[in-house]
CSV table of C-alpha atoms and ligand atoms in Angstrom, one decimal:
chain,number,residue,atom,x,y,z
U,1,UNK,CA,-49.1,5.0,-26.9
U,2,UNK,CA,-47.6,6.0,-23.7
U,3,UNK,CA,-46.7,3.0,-21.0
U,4,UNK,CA,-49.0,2.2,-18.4
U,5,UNK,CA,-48.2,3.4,-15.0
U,6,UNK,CA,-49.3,0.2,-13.8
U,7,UNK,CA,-46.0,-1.4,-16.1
U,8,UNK,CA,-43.6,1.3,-15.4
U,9,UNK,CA,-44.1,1.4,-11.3
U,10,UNK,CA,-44.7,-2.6,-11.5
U,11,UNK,CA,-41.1,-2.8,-13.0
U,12,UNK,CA,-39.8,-1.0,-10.5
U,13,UNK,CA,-41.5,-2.3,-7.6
U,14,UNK,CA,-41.7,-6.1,-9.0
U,15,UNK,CA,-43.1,-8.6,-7.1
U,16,UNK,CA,-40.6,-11.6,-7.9
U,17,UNK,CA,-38.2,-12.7,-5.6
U,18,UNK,CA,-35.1,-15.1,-6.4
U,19,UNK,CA,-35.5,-18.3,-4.4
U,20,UNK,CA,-33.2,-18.3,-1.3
U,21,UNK,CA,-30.4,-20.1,-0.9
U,22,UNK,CA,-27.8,-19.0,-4.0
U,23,UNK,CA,-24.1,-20.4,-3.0
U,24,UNK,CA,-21.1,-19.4,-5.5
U,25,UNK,CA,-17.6,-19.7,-5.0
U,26,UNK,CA,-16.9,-15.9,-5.9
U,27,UNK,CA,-18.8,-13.2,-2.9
U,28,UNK,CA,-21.8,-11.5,-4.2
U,29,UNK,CA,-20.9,-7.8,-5.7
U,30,UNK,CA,-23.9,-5.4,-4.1
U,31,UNK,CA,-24.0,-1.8,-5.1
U,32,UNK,CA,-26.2,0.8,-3.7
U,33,UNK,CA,-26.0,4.3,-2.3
U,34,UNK,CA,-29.8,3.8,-0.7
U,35,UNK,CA,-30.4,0.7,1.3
U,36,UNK,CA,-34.1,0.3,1.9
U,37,UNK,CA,-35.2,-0.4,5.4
U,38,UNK,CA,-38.0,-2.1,5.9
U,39,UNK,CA,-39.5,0.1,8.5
U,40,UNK,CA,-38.8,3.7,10.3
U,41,UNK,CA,-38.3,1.3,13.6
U,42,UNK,CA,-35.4,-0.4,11.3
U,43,UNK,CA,-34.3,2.9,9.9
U,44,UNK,CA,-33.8,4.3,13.0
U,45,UNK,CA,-32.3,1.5,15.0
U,46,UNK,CA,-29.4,0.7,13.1
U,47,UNK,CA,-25.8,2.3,13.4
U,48,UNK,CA,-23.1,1.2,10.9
U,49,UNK,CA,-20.3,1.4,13.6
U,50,UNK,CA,-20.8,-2.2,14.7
U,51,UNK,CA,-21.4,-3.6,10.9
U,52,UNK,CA,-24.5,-5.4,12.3
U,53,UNK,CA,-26.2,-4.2,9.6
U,54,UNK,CA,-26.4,-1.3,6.3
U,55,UNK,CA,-27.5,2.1,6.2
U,56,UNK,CA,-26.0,3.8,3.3
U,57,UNK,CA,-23.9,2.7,0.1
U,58,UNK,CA,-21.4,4.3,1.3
U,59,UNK,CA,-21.0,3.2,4.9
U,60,UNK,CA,-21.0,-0.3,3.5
U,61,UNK,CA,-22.3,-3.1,1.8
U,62,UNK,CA,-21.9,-7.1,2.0
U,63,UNK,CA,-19.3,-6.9,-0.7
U,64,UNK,CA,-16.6,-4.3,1.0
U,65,UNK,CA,-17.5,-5.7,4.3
U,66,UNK,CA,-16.3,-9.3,2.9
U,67,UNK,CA,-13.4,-7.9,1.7
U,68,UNK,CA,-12.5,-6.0,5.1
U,69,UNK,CA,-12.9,-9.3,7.4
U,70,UNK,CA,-10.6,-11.1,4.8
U,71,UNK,CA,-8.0,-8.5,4.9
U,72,UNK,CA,-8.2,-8.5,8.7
U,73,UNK,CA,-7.6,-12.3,8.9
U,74,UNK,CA,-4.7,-12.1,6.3
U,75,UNK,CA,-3.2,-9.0,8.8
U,76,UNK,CA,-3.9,-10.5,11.4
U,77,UNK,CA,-5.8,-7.7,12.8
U,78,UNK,CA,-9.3,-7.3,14.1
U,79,UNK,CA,-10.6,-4.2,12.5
U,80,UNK,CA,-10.0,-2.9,8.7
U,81,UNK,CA,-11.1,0.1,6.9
U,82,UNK,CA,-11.3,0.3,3.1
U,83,UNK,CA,-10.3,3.7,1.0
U,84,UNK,CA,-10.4,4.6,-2.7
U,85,UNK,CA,-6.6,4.9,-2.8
U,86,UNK,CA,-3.2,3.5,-1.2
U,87,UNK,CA,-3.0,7.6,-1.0
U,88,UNK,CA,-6.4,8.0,0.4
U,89,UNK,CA,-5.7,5.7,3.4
U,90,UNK,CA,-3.0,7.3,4.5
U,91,UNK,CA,-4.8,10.7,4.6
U,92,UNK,CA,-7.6,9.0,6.3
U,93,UNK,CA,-4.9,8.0,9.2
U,94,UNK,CA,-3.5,11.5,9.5
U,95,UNK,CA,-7.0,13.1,9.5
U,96,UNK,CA,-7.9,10.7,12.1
U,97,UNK,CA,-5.2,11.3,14.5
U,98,UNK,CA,-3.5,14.2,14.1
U,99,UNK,CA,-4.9,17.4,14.8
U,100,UNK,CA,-3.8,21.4,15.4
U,101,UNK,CA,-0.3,22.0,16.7
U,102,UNK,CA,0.7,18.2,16.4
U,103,UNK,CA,3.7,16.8,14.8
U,104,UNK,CA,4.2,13.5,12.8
U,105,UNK,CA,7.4,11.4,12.3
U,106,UNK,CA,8.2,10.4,9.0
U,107,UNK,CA,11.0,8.0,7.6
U,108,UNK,CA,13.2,10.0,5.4
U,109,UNK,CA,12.6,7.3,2.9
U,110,UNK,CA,8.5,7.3,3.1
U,111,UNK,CA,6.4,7.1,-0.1
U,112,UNK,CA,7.1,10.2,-1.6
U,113,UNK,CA,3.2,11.4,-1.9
U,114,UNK,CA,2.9,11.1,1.8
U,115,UNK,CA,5.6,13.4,3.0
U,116,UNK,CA,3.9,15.9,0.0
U,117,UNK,CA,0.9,15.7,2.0
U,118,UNK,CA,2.4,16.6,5.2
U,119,UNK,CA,4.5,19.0,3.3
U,120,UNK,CA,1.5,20.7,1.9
U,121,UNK,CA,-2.5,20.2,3.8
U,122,UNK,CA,-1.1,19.3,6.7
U,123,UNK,CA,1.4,22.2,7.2
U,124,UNK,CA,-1.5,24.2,6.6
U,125,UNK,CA,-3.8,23.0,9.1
U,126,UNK,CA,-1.2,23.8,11.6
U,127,UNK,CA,0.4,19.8,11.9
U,128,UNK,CA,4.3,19.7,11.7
U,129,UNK,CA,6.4,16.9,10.4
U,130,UNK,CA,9.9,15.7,10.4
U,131,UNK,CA,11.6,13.5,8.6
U,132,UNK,CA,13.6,11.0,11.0
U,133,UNK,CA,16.4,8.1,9.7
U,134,UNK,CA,14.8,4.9,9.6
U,135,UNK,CA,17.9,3.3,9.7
U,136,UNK,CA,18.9,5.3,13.3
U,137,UNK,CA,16.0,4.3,15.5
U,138,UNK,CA,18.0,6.9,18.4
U,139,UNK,CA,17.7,9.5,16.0
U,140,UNK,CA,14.0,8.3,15.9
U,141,UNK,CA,13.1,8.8,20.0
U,142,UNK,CA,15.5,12.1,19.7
U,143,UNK,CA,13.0,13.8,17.6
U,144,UNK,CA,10.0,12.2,19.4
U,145,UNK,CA,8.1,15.6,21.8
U,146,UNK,CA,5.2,16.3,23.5
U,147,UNK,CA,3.7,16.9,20.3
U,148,UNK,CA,4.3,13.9,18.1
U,149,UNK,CA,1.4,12.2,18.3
U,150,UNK,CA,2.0,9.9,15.3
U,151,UNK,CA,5.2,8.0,13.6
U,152,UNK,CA,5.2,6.6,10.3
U,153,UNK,CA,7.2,3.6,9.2
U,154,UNK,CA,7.5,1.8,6.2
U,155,UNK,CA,9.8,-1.6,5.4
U,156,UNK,CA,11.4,-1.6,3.3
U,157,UNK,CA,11.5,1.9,2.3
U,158,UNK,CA,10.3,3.6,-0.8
U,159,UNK,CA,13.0,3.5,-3.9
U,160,UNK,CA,16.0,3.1,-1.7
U,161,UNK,CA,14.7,-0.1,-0.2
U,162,UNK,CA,15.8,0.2,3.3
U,163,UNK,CA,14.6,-2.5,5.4
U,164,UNK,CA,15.2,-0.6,9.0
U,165,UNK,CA,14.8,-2.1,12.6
U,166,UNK,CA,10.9,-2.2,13.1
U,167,UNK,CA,11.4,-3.7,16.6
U,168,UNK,CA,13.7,-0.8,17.7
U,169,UNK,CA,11.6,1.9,15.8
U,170,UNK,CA,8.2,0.6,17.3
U,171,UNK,CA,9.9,0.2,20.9
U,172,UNK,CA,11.1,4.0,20.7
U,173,UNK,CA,7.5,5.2,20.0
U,174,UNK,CA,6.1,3.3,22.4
U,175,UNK,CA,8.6,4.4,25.1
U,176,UNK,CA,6.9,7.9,24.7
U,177,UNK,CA,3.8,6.6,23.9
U,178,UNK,CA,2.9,7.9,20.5
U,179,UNK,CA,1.3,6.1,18.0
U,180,UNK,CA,2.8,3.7,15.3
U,181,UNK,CA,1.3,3.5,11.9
U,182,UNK,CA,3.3,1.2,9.1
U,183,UNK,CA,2.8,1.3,5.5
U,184,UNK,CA,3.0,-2.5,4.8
U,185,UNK,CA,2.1,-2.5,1.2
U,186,UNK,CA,5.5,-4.0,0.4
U,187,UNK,CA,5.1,-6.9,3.3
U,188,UNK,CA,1.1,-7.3,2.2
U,189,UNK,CA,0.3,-9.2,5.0
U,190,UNK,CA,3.2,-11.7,3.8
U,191,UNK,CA,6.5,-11.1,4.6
U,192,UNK,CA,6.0,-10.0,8.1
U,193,UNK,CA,3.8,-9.8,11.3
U,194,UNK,CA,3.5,-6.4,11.9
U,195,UNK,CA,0.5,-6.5,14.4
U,196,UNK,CA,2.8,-8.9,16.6
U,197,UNK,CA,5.7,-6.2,16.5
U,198,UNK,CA,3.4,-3.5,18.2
U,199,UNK,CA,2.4,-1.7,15.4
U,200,UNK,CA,-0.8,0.1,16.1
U,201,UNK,CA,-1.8,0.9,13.1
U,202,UNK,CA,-1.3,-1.3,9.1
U,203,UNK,CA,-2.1,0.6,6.0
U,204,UNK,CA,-2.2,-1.5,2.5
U,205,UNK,CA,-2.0,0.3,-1.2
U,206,UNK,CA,-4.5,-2.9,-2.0
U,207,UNK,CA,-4.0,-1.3,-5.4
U,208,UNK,CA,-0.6,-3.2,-5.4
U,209,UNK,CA,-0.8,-7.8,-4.8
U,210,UNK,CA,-3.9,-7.9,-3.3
U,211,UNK,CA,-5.3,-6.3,-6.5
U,212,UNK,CA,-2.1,-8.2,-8.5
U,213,UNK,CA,-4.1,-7.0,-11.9
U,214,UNK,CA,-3.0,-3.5,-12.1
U,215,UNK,CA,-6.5,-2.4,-12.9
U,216,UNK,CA,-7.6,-1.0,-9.5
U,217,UNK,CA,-6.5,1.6,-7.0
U,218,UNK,CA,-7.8,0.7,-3.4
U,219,UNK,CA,-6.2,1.1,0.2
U,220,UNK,CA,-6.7,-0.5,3.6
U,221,UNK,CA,-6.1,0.7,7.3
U,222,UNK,CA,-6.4,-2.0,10.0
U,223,UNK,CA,-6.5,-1.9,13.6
U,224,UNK,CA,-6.4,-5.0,17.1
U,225,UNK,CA,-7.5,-1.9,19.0
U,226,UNK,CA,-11.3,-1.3,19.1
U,227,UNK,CA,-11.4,2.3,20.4
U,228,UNK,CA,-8.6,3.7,17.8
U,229,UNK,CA,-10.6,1.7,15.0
U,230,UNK,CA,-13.8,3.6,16.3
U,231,UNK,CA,-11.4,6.7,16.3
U,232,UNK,CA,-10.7,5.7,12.3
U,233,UNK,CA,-14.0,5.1,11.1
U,234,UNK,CA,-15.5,7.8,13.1
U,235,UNK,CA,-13.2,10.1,10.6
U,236,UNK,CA,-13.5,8.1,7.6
U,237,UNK,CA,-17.9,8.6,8.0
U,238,UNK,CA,-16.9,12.0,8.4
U,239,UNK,CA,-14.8,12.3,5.6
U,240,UNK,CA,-17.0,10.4,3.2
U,241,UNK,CA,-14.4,7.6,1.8
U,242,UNK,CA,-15.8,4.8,0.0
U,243,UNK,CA,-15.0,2.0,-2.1
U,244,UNK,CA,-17.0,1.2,-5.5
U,245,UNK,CA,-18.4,-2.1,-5.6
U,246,UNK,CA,-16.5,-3.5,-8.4
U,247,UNK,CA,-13.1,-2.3,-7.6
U,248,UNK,CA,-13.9,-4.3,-3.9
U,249,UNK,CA,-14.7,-7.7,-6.4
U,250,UNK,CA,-11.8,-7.3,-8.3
U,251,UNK,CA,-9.4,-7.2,-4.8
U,252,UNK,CA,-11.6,-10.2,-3.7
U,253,UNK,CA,-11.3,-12.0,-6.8
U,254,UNK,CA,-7.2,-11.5,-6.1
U,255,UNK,CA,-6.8,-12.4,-2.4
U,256,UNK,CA,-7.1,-15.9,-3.1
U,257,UNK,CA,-3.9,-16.2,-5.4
U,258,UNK,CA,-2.4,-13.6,-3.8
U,259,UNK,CA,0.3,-15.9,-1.5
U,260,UNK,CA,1.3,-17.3,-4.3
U,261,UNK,CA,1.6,-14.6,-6.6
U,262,UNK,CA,3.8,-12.6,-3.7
U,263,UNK,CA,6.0,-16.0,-3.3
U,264,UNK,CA,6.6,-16.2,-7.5
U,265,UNK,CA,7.5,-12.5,-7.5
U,266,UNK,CA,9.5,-12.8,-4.7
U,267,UNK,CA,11.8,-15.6,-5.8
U,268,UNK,CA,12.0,-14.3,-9.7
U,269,UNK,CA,13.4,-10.9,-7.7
U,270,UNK,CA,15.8,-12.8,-6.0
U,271,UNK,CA,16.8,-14.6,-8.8
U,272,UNK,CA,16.9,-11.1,-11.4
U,273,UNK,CA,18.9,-9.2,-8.5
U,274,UNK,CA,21.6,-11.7,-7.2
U,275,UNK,CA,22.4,-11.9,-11.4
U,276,UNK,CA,22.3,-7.8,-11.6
U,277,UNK,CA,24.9,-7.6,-8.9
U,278,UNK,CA,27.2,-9.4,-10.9
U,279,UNK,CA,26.3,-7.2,-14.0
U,280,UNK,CA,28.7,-4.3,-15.4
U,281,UNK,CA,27.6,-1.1,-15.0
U,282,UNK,CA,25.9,-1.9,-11.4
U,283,UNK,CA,27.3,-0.9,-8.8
U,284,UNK,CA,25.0,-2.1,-6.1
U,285,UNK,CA,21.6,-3.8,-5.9
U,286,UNK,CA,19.1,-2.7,-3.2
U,287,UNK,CA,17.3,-5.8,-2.3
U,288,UNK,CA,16.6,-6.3,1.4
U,289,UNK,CA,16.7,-9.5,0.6
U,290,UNK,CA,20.0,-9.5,-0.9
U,291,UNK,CA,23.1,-9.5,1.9
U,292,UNK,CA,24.9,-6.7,2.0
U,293,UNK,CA,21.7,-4.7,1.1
U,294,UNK,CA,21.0,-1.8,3.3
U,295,UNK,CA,19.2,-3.5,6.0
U,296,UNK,CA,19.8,-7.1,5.1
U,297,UNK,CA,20.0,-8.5,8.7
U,298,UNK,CA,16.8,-6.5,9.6
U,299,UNK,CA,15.2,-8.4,7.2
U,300,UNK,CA,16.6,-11.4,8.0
U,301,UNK,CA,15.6,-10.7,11.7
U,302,UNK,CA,11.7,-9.6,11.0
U,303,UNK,CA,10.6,-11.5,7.1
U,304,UNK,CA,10.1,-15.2,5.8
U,305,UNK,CA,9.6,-13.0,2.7
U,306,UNK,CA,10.3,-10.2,0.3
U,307,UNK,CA,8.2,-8.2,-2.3
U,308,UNK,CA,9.6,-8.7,-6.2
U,309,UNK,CA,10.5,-4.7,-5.9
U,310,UNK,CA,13.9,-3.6,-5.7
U,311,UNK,CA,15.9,-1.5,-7.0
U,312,UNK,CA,20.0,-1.1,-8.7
U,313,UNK,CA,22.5,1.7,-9.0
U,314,UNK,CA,24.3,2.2,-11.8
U,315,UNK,CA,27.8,3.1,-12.3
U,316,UNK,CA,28.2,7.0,-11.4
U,317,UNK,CA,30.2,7.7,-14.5
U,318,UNK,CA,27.6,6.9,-16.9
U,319,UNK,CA,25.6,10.0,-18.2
U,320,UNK,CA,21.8,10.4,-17.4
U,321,UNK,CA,21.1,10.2,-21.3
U,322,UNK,CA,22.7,7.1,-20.9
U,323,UNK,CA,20.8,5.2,-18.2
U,324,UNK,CA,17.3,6.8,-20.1
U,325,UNK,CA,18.4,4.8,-23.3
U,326,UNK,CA,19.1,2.0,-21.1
U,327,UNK,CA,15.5,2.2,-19.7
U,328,UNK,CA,14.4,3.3,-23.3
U,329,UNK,CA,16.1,-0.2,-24.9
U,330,UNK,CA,13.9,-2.7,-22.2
U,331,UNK,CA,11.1,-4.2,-23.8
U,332,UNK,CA,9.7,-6.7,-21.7
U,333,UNK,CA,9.7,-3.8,-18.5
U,334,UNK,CA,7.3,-1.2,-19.0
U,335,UNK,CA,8.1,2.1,-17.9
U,336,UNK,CA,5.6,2.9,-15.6
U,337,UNK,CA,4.6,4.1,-12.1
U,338,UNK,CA,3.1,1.4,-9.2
U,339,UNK,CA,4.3,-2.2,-8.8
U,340,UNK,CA,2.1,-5.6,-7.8
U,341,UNK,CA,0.6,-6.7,-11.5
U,342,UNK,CA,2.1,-9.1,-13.6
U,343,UNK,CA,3.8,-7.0,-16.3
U,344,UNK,CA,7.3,-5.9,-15.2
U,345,UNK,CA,8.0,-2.3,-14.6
U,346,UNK,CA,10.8,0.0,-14.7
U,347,UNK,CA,10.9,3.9,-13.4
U,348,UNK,CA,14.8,5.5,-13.4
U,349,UNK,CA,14.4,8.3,-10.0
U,350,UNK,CA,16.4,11.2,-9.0
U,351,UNK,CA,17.8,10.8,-6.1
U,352,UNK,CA,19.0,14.2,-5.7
U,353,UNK,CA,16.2,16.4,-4.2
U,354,UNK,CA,14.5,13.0,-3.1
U,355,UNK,CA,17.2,12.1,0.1
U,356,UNK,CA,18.9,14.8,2.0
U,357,UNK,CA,21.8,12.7,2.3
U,358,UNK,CA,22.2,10.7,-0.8
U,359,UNK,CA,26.4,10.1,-0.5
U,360,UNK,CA,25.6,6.1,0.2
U,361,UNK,CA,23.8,6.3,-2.5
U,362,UNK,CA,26.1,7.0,-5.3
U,363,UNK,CA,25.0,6.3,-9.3
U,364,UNK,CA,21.7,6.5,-11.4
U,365,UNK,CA,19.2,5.0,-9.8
U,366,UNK,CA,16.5,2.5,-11.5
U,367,UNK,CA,14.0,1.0,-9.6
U,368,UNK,CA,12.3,-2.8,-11.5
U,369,UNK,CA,8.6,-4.2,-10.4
U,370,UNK,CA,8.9,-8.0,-11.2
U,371,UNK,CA,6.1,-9.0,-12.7
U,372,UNK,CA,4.9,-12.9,-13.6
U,373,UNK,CA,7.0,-13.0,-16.7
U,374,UNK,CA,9.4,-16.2,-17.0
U,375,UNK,CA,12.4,-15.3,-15.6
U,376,UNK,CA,14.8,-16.1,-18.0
U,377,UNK,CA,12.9,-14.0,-20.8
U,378,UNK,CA,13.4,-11.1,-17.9
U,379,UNK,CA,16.8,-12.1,-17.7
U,380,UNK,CA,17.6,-11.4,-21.5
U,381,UNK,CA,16.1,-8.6,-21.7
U,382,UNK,CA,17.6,-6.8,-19.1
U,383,UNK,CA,21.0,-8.3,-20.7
U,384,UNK,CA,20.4,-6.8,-23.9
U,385,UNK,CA,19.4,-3.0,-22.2
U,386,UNK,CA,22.6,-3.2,-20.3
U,387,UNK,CA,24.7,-4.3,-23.6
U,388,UNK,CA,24.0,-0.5,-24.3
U,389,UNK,CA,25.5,0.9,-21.2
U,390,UNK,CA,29.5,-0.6,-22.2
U,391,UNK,CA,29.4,1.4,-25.4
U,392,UNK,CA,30.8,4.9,-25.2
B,401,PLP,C1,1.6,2.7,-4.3
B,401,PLP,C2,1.9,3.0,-2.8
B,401,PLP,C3,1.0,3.8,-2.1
B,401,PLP,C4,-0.2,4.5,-2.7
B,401,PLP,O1,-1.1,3.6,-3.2
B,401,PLP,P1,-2.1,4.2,-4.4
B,401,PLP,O2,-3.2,3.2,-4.4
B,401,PLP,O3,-1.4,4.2,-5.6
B,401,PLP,O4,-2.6,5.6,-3.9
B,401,PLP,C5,1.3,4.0,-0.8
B,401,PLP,N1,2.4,3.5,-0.2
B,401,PLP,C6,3.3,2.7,-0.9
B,401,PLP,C7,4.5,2.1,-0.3
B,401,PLP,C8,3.0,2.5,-2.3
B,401,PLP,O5,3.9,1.7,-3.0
């Protein structure tokens, strides 16, 4: 006997309606592509630009519009704009802004992805980049011309773990007035006001502590200015970026212990790197936090805090084989890409082909996440990897 059509349209078109009122500590997780109108008045009248109201799944929904006014507040921003990636916003922002015959400024240490990007699509649509030295904010305004409309910075810097003079960098864009855009997934929100250093533009990998489970790639890019935000999520419409539900619950269901997760990784860094700079077989531990670190008084001058990310040189004399069976030998650090969860990770990078000028650089490079693991069980394991490293 087939269904009545009467059953099948009356459980899709039910009558009951949940009493009003619900109140949870966790935000409501709302999925849709359609959102139903309830006239063609209604479905006319409304524009997404202003998030007074929805139109489409995709333009937004209660849930990622939550998490965008909490990451604002925690930026100290006004406007943010939610992407599927750490990756993803940062092509949103060079979509947005940059167009034929333009150049962008990159730090020579920038996540490596995003100078492949300029490297690649954007070289092909006709937009130039160069790197500049992050650590040489004259070397910054020398390269700065008519057509750099946009300069990339990042603190502290990818894998090397620069922390360079924000101040002096944002004050030499601003001289020429070109854009400033900083990739503050290290800082989260945390370590630094960037927003109060002139920054115009703050873009998150949420994928890393706001997310703190490893288990969810997201990215954020927030604005003060209400006409470049329009600018941004004029582009982003355009470009069709959206963030799942789900993925938006699990960064909400982080934010809340995210301070205190940044603070714990933070000092167990601290603690893991000041004892690896005593180690044999390191030669030098690239912490900003650490003095003496490359950057260490800009730092000091600009944070109240550090990520748990940093990163040691090994002795040059060693043999690559060497510092792989070092890596190899951890068992606590997972060897892995990404940082921000609570397992401890470990990649060993190349710097050759990665720095144009890698001479201050010298040794094998290994770069260790801190994760939430008790420090002193982090401790002993790196002790027993490096044990490896005296023997011939
Ligand atoms: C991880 C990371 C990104 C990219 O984030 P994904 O979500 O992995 O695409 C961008 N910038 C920095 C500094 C990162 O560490």
């Amino acid at each position: 006997m087939p269904d009545s059509d009467d059953l099948i349209t009356g459980l899709i078109h039910h009558p009951y309606q949940p009493p009003e009122g619900w109140a949870a500590v966790p935000p409501g997780v709302f999925k849709a592509s359609t959102v139903i109108f309830p006239s063609v008045a209604a479905l006319r009248g409304r524009s997404y630009t202003a998030k007074t109201g929805y139109t489409y799944g995709l333009r937004g929904t209660p849930t990622t519009y939550q998490l965008e006014e909490r990451l604002a507040t925690l930026e100290g921003g006004r406007h943010c704009i939610l992407s599927p990636s750490g990756l993803a916003a940062i092509t949103h922002v060079n979509l947005a802004l940059l167009g034929q015959g333009d150049e962008l400024l990159l730090p020579a240490n920038v996540y490596g992805p995003s100078a492949d990007l300029a490297a690649s699509v954007l070289a092909r649509w006709g937009i130039t980049h160069q790197l500049y030295d992050p650590m040489n904010p004259a070397d910054l305004a020398a390269r700065i011309t008519e057509r750099t409309k946009l300069v990339w910075l990042e603190a502290a810097g990818s894998v090397t773990m620069e922390f360079p003079d924000l101040t002096a960098l944002v004050a030499a864009a601003r001289a020429r007035g070109v854009l400033t855009a900083l990739d503050n997934t290290w800082g989260a929100g945390l370590a630094f006001r960037a927003f109060d250093l002139g920054v115009d533009v703050v873009m998150h990998a949420l994928t890393k502590y706001p997310s703190g489970g490893a288990d969810v790639l997201m990215g954020a890019v927030l604005t003060r200015d209400d006409r470049l935000h329009q600018r941004l999520l004029r582009v982003h419409g355009q470009l069709g970026l959206g963030v799942a539900a789900n993925d938006a619950e699990l960064v909400l269901r982080g934010l809340p212990t995210l301070a205190l997760r940044y603070h714990a990784h933070d000092a167990a860094a601290r603690q893991l790197a000041a004892w690896l700079a005593s180690q044999p077989g390191v030669t030098r531990v690239l912490h900003p936090a650490l003095p003496g670190a490359p950057g260490h008084a800009h730092w000091a001058a600009h944070c109240t805090a550090a990520a748990g990310l940093f990163s040691v040189l090994l002795d040059p004399g060693l043999r690559r084989e060497q510092v792989d069976a070092f890596v190899d030998a951890l068992r606590l650090f997972k060897i892995g890409f990404s940082w921000g969860g609570p397992v401890s990770l470990v990649v060993p990078y190349e710097l050759d082909g990665m720095r144009a000028d890698r001479s201050a650089l010298p040794g094998h490079l290994v770069r260790l996440s801190i994760g939430l693991e008790a420090v002193a069980d982090l401790q002993a394991d790196l002790a027993q990897a490096l044990a490896l490293l005296a023997r011939p």
